[in-house]
mmCIF file of N, CA and C in Angstrom:
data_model
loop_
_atom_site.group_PDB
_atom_site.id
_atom_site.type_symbol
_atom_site.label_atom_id
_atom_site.label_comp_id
_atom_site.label_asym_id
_atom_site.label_seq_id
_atom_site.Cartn_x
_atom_site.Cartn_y
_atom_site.Cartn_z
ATOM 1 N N UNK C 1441 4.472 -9.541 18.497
ATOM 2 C CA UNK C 1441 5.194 -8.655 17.592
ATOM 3 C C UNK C 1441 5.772 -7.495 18.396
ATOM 4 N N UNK C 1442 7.268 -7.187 17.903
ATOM 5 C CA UNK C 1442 7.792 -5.827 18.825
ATOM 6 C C UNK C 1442 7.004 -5.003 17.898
ATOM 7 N N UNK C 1443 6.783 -4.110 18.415
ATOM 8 C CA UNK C 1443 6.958 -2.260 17.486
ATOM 9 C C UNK C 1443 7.614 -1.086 18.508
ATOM 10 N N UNK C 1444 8.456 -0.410 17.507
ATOM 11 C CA UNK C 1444 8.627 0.695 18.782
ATOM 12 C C UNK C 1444 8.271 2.221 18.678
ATOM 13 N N UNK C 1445 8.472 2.678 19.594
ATOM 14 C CA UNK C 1445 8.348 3.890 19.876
ATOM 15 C C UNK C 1445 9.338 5.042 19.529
ATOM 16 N N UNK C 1446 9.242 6.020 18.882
ATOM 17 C CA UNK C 1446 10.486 6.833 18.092
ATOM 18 C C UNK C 1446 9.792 8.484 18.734
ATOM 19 N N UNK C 1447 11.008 8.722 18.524
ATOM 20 C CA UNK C 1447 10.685 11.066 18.404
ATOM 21 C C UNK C 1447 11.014 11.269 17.485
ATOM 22 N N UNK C 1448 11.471 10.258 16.573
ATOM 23 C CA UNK C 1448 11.929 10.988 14.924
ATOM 24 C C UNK C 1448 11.256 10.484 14.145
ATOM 25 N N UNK C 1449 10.724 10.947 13.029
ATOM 26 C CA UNK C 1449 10.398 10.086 11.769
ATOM 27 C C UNK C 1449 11.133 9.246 11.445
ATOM 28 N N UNK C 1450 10.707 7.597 10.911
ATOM 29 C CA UNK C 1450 11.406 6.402 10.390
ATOM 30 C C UNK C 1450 10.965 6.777 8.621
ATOM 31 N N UNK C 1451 11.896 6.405 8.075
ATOM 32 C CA UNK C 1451 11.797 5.738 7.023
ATOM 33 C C UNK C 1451 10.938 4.353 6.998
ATOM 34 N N UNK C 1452 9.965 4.438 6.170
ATOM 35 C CA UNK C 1452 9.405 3.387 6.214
ATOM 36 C C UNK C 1452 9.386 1.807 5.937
ATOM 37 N N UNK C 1453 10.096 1.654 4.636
ATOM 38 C CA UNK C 1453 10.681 0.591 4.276
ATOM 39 C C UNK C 1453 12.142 0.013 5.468
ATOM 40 N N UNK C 1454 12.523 1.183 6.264
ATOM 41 C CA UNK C 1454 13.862 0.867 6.758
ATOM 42 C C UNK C 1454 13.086 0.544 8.308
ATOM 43 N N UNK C 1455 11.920 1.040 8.609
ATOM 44 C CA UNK C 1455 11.036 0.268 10.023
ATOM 45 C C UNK C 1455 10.407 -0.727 9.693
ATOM 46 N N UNK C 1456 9.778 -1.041 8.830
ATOM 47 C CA UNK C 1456 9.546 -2.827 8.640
ATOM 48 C C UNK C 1456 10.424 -3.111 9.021
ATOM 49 N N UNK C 1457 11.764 -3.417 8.118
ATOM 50 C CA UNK C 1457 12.787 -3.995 8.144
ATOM 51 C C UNK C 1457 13.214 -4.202 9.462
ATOM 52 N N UNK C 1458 13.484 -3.389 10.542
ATOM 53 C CA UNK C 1458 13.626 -3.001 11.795
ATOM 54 C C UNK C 1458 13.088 -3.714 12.481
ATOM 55 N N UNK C 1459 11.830 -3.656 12.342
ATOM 56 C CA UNK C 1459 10.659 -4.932 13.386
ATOM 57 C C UNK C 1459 10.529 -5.693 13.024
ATOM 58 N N UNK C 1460 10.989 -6.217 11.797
ATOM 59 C CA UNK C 1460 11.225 -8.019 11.090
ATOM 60 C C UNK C 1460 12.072 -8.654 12.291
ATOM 61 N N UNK C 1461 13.654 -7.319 12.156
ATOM 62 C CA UNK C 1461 14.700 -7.757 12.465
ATOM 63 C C UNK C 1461 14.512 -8.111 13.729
ATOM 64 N N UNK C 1462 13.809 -6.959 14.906
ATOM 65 C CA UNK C 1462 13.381 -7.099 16.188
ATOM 66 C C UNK C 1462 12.553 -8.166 16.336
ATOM 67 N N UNK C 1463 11.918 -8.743 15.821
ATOM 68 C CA UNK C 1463 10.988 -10.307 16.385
ATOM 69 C C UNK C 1463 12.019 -11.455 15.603
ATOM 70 N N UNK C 1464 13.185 -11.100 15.324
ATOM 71 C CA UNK C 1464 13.648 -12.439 14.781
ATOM 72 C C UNK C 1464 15.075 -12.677 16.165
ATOM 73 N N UNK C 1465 15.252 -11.370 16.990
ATOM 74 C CA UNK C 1465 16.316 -11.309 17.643
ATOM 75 C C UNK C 1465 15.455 -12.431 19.327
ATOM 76 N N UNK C 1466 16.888 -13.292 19.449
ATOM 77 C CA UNK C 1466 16.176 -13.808 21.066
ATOM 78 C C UNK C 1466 15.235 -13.360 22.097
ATOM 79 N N UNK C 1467 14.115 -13.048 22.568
ATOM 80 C CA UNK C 1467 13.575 -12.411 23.207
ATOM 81 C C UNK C 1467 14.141 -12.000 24.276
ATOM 82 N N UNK C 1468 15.187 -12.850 25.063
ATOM 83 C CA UNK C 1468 15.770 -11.932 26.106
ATOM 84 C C UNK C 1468 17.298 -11.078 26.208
ATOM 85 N N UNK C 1469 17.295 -11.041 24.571
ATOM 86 C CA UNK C 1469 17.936 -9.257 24.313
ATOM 87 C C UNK C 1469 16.958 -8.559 23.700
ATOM 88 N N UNK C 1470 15.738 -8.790 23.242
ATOM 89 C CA UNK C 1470 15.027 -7.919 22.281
ATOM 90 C C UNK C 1470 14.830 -6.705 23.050
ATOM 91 N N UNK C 1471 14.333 -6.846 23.882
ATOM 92 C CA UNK C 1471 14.071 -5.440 24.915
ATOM 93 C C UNK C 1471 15.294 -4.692 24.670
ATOM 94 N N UNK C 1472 16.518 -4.970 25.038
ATOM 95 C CA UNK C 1472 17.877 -4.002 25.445
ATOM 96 C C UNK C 1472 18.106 -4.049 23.811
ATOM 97 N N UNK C 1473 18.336 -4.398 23.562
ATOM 98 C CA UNK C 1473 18.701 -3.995 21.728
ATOM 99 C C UNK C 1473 17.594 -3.116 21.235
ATOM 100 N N UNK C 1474 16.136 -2.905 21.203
ATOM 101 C CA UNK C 1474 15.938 -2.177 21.090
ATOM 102 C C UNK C 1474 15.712 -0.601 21.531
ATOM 103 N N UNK C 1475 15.554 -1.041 22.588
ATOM 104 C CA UNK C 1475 16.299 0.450 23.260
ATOM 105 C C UNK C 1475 17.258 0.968 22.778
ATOM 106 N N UNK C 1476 18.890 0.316 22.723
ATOM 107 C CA UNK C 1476 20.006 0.700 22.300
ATOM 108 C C UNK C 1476 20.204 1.404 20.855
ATOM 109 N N UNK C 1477 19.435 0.401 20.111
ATOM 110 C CA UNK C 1477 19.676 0.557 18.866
ATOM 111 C C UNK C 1477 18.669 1.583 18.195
ATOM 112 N N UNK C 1478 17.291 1.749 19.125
ATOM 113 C CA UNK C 1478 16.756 3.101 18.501
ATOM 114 C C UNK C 1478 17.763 4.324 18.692
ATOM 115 N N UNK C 1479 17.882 4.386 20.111
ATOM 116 C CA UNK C 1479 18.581 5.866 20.723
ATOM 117 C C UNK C 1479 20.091 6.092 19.420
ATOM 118 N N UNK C 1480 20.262 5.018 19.336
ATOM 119 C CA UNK C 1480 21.997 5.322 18.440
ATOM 120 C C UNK C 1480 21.165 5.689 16.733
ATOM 121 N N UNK C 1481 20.307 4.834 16.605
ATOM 122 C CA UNK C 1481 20.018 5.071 15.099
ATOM 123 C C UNK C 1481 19.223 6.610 15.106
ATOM 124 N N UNK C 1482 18.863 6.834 15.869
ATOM 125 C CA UNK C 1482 18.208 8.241 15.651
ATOM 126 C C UNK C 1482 19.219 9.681 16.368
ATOM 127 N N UNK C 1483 20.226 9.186 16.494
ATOM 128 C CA UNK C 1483 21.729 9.626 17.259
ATOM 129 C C UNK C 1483 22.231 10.273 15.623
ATOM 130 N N UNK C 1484 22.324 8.707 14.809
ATOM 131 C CA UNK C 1484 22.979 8.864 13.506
ATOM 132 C C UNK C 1484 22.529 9.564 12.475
ATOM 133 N N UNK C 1485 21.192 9.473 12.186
ATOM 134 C CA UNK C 1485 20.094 10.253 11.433
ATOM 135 C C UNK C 1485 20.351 11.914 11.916
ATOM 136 N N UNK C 1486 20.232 12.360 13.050
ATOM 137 C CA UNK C 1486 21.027 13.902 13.620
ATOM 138 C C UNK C 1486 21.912 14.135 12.957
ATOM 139 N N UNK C 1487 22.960 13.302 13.696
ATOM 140 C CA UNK C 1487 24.737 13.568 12.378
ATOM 141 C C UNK C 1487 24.694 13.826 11.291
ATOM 142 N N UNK C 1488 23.828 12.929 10.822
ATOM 143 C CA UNK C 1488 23.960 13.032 9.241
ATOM 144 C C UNK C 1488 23.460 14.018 8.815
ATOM 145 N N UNK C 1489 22.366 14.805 9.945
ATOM 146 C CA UNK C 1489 21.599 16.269 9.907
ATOM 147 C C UNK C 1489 19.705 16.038 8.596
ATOM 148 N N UNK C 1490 19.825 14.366 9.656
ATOM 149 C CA UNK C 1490 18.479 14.258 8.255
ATOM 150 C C UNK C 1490 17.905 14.603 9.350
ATOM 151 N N UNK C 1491 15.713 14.578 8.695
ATOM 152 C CA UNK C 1491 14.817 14.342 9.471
ATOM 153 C C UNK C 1491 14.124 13.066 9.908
ATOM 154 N N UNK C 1492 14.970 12.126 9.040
ATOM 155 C CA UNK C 1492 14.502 11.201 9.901
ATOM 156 C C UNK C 1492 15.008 9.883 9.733
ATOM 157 N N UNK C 1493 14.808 8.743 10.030
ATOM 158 C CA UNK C 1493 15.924 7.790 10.349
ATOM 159 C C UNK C 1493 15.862 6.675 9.411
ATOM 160 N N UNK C 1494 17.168 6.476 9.018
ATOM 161 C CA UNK C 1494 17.222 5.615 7.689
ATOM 162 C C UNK C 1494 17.655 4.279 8.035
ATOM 163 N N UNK C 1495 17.911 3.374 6.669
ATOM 164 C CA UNK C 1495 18.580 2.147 6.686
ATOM 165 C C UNK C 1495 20.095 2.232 7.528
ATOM 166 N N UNK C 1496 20.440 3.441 6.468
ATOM 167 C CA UNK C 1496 22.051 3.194 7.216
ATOM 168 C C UNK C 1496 21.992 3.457 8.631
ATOM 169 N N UNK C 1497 20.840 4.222 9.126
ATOM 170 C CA UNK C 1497 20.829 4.696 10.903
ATOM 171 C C UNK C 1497 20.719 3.427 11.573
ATOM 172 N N UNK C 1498 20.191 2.746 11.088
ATOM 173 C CA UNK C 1498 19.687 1.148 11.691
ATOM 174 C C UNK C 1498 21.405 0.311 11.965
ATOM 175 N N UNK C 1499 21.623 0.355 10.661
ATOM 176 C CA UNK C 1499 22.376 -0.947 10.140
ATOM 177 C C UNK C 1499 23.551 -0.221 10.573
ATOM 178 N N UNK C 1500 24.389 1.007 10.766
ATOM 179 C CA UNK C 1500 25.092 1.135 11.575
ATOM 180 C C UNK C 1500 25.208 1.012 13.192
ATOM 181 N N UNK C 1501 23.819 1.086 14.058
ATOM 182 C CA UNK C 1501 23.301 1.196 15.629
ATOM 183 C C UNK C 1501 23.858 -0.135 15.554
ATOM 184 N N UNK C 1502 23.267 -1.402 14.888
ATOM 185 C CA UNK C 1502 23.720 -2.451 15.093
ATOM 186 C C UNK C 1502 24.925 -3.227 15.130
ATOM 187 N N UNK C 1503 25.744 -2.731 13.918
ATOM 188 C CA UNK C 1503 26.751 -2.890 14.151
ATOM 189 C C UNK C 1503 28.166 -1.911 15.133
ATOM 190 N N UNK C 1504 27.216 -0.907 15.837
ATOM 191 C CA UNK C 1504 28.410 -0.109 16.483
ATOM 192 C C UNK C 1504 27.808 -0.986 17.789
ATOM 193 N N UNK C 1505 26.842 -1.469 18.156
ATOM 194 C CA UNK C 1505 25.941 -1.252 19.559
ATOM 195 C C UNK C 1505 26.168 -2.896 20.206
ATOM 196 N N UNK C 1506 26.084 -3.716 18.875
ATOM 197 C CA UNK C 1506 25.485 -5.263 19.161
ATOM 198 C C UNK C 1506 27.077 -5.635 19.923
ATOM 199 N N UNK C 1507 27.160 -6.808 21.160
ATOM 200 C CA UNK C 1507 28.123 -7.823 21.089
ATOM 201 C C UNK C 1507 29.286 -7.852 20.258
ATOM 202 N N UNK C 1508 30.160 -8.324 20.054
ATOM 203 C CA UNK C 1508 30.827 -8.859 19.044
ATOM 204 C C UNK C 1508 30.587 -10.465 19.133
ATOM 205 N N UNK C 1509 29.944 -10.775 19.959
ATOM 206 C CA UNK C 1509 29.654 -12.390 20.529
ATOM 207 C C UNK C 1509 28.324 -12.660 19.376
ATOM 208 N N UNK C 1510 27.826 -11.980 19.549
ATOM 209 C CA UNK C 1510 26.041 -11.921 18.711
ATOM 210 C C UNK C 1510 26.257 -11.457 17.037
ATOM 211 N N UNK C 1511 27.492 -10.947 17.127
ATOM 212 C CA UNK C 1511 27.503 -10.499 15.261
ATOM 213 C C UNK C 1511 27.368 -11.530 13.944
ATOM 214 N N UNK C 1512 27.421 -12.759 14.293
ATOM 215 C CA UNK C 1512 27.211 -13.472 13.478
ATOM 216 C C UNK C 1512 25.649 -13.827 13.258
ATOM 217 N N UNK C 1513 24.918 -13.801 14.702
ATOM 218 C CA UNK C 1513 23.105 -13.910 14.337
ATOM 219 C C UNK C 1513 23.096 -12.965 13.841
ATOM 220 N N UNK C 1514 23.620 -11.338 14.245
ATOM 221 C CA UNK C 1514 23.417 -10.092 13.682
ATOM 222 C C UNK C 1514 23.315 -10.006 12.229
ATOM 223 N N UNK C 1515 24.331 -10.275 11.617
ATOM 224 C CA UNK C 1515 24.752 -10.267 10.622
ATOM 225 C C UNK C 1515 23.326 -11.474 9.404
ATOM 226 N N UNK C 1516 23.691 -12.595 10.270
ATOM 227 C CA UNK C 1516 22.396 -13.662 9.652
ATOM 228 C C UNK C 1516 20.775 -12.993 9.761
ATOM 229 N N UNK C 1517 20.360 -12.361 10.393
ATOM 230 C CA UNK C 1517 18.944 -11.728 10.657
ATOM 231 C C UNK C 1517 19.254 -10.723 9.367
ATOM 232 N N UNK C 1518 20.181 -9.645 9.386
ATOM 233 C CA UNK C 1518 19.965 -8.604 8.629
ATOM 234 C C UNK C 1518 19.855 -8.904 7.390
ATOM 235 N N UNK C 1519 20.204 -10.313 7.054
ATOM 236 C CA UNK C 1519 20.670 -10.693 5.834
ATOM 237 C C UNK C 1519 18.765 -11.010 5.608
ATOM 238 N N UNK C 1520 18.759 -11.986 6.021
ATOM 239 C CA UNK C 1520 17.122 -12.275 5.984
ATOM 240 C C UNK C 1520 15.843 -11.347 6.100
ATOM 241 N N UNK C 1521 15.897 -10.183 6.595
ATOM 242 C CA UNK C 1521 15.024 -9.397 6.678
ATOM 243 C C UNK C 1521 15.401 -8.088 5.512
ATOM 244 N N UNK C 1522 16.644 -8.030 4.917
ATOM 245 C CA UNK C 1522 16.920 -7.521 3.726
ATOM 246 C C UNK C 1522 17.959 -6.064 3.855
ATOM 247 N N UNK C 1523 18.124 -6.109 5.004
ATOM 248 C CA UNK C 1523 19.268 -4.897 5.337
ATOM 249 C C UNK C 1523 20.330 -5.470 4.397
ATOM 250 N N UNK C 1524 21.434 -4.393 3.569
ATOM 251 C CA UNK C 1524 21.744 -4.535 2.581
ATOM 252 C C UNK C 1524 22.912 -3.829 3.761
ATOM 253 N N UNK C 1525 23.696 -4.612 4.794
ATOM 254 C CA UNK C 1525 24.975 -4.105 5.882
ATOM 255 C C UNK C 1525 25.972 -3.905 4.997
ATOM 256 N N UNK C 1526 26.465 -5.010 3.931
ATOM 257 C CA UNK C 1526 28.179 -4.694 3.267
ATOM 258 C C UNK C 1526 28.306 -3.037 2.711
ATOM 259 N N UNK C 1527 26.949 -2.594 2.469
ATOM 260 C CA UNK C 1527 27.723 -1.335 2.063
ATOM 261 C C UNK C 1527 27.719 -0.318 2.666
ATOM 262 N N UNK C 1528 27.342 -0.634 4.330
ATOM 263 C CA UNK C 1528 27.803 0.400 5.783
ATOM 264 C C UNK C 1528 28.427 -0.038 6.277
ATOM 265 N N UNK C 1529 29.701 -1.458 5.718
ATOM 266 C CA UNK C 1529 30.868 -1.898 6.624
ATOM 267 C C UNK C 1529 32.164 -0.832 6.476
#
């Protein structure tokens, strides 16, 4: 199982979701995607001037951060682990 490591508070329902998504991704991007995609989602959660990091912080990292080669697993994982993406397109 991944889990990761944060400096911000997660939303909780939106970090399950997160580490569903992270053990469903290939293992040899899981490492670099999660790196990437914490630092940007807790990037976005700032902007937005919250305390701490939401669905949309996630589900945007991924879609600003991922491939455009990988957006279709992207897209298929989020769907399955319950990220609700169409309404942060």
């Amino acid at each position: 199982m991944v889990t990761i490591q944060t400096t911000m508070h997660w939303d909780a329902i939106a970090l399950s979701k997160y580490n569903k998504m992270l053990n469903l991704i290939p293992v040899f991007h899981r490492r670099l995607a999660k790196e990437v995609v914490n630092k940007k989602a807790e990037q976005g959660a700032l902007s937005r001037g919250s305390l701490s990091v939401e669905e949309i912080d996630i589900v945007q990292a991924f879609l600003t951060e991922v491939p455009k080669a990988f957006y279709s697993l992207m897209i298929r994982i989020m769907d399955e682990v319950g990220f609700d993406y169409k309404k942060y397109i």
